[in-house]
Coordinates of C-alpha atoms in Angstrom, one line a residue:
M1 CA 146.5 140.7 88.4
I2 CA 144.3 143.8 90.1
I3 CA 141.7 144.5 90.4
P4 CA 139.5 146.9 92.6
R5 CA 137.2 145.0 95.3
F6 CA 133.7 146.3 94.7
E7 CA 132.0 147.3 91.1
A8 CA 128.6 149.1 90.7
L9 CA 125.7 148.2 88.8
F10 CA 123.1 149.6 87.3
C11 CA 120.1 147.9 87.5
D12 CA 118.1 146.9 83.8
T13 CA 116.6 143.9 84.6
S14 CA 113.7 142.8 87.2
E15 CA 116.3 140.9 88.6
A16 CA 119.1 143.2 89.5
C17 CA 116.0 146.2 91.1
D18 CA 114.7 142.3 93.2
L19 CA 118.6 142.4 94.8
H20 CA 118.1 145.8 95.3
Y21 CA 114.9 145.2 97.0
Q22 CA 116.2 143.2 99.0
I23 CA 119.2 144.1 100.5
R24 CA 117.2 147.6 100.9
Y25 CA 115.0 145.7 102.9
K26 CA 118.3 143.9 105.1
V27 CA 119.2 147.0 106.3
F28 CA 116.2 149.1 106.5
C29 CA 114.1 146.8 108.4
E30 CA 116.5 144.2 109.8
H31 CA 119.8 145.6 110.6
T32 CA 117.9 149.3 112.1
G33 CA 113.9 148.5 112.3
F34 CA 113.8 152.2 110.3
E35 CA 110.8 150.1 108.2
D36 CA 108.1 148.4 109.9
A37 CA 109.5 144.5 108.8
D38 CA 105.1 143.8 108.5
N39 CA 104.6 146.5 105.9
F40 CA 107.4 143.8 103.8
P41 CA 106.2 140.5 103.7
D42 CA 107.6 140.1 99.9
K43 CA 111.5 141.3 101.8
R44 CA 111.6 143.3 99.3
E45 CA 111.6 147.2 101.0
M46 CA 109.9 149.8 98.4
D47 CA 108.0 153.0 98.0
E48 CA 106.6 154.7 96.0
Y49 CA 109.8 156.7 94.8
D50 CA 111.5 153.8 92.8
E51 CA 109.0 153.4 89.8
A52 CA 110.3 156.5 88.5
A53 CA 114.7 156.2 90.4
A54 CA 117.7 154.7 89.3
K55 CA 118.5 151.9 90.7
F56 CA 122.2 150.5 91.8
V57 CA 123.4 147.6 93.5
M58 CA 127.1 146.6 94.1
W59 CA 128.8 143.2 93.9
D60 CA 132.0 142.8 95.9
R61 CA 134.3 140.9 94.3
M62 CA 136.2 139.3 97.2
Q63 CA 133.5 138.4 98.8
R64 CA 131.4 137.1 95.3
R65 CA 128.0 138.7 97.0
W66 CA 126.2 141.7 96.7
V67 CA 126.9 144.1 99.4
A68 CA 124.8 147.4 98.8
A69 CA 122.4 149.5 97.3
V70 CA 121.3 153.6 95.9
R71 CA 118.8 154.9 94.0
L72 CA 118.9 158.4 92.2
I73 CA 115.7 160.1 92.1
H74 CA 115.0 162.6 89.3
A75 CA 113.3 165.8 90.7
E76 CA 112.1 166.4 87.4
K77 CA 108.3 165.3 87.3
S78 CA 107.7 165.0 90.7
P79 CA 108.7 165.9 94.6
I80 CA 111.9 164.1 96.0
P81 CA 112.0 162.0 99.2
S82 CA 113.8 164.8 101.1
E83 CA 111.0 167.5 100.3
R84 CA 107.5 165.5 101.4
I85 CA 110.0 165.3 104.6
C86 CA 110.7 168.4 105.3
R87 CA 106.8 169.1 104.5
S88 CA 107.6 172.0 101.6
P89 CA 109.9 172.1 98.2
L90 CA 113.8 173.3 98.8
Q91 CA 114.8 176.2 98.5
G92 CA 115.7 177.2 94.9
L93 CA 115.7 174.5 93.6
D94 CA 112.5 174.9 91.0
T95 CA 115.3 177.2 89.5
I96 CA 117.4 173.8 88.9
R97 CA 114.5 171.7 88.8
S98 CA 115.5 170.1 85.9
R99 CA 119.3 169.1 86.6
S100 CA 118.6 167.8 90.4
A101 CA 118.2 164.7 91.9
E102 CA 118.4 163.5 95.1
F103 CA 120.4 160.1 96.0
S104 CA 117.8 157.8 98.3
R105 CA 117.7 155.0 100.4
L106 CA 121.7 154.3 100.6
A107 CA 122.0 150.9 102.2
I108 CA 124.9 149.3 102.8
L109 CA 124.7 145.4 104.8
R110 CA 125.9 145.9 107.8
E111 CA 128.8 142.9 107.5
S112 CA 130.7 144.8 104.7
R113 CA 130.8 147.6 106.0
R114 CA 134.0 147.0 108.1
V115 CA 135.8 144.1 107.1
N116 CA 138.6 142.4 108.5
R117 CA 141.6 143.4 106.2
T118 CA 144.4 141.1 106.0
I119 CA 147.3 143.0 104.2
D120 CA 149.8 142.0 102.1
S121 CA 153.3 143.1 102.5
D122 CA 153.8 144.8 99.2
A123 CA 150.5 146.7 98.5
P124 CA 148.3 147.8 101.8
F125 CA 144.6 147.5 102.3
S126 CA 145.0 144.8 99.9
F127 CA 143.1 141.1 99.1
V128 CA 144.4 138.3 97.8
L129 CA 143.3 135.3 96.7
N130 CA 144.9 132.3 95.3
P131 CA 142.2 130.5 92.7
V132 CA 145.2 129.0 91.0
E133 CA 148.6 128.7 92.7
T134 CA 150.8 130.1 89.1
A135 CA 147.2 133.7 89.4
P136 CA 147.1 135.6 92.4
I137 CA 144.2 138.3 92.5
S138 CA 145.0 140.6 94.6
F139 CA 141.6 143.4 95.7
T140 CA 142.4 146.8 96.2
E141 CA 140.5 148.7 98.5
E142 CA 140.5 152.5 99.3
K143 CA 138.9 154.6 102.5
N144 CA 135.4 154.6 102.1
E145 CA 135.5 152.9 98.1
A146 CA 132.2 150.2 98.5
L147 CA 130.5 154.3 99.5
L148 CA 132.2 156.1 96.6
R149 CA 132.1 153.0 94.0
L150 CA 128.3 153.2 93.9
L151 CA 128.3 157.2 94.1
W152 CA 129.9 157.2 91.1
A153 CA 128.5 155.0 89.8
T154 CA 124.7 157.1 90.2
I155 CA 127.8 160.5 89.2
E156 CA 128.0 158.5 86.0
W157 CA 125.0 157.1 84.8
G158 CA 123.1 160.6 85.3
A159 CA 125.8 161.8 83.3
D160 CA 124.9 160.4 80.1

């Protein structure tokens, strides 16, 4: 059986949201230092945009762990983070605000950004696990698949 390596999921429970915040903490506080870890003693990186944001996490089927997070912030109800950073409304956004959103806090754990690939000779970019000798499972991975699957999940959610 061949299946995609990564699966992106909408955070619709408090447990999933906690995973989302913990991944962000690891990336933005521990790995990059973009945020001050002392501001998040519970090791959950959050801000004022999270309450209204749609949050997503990504499962790595091969590593069997959560490896990435992203949020989508709808522009209709309040200014989006890029407006705050620019200190002004984005030009032209007011006419399409009800149909606009911002991808924000995209975080992929450092150890999941570059993976050492074991190439199966029959299937480039595949990873083979043999949990049972008679039923091998291959995980395919395309270039930038982790990023693309995470972004695609937000697009599908927004379309719904």
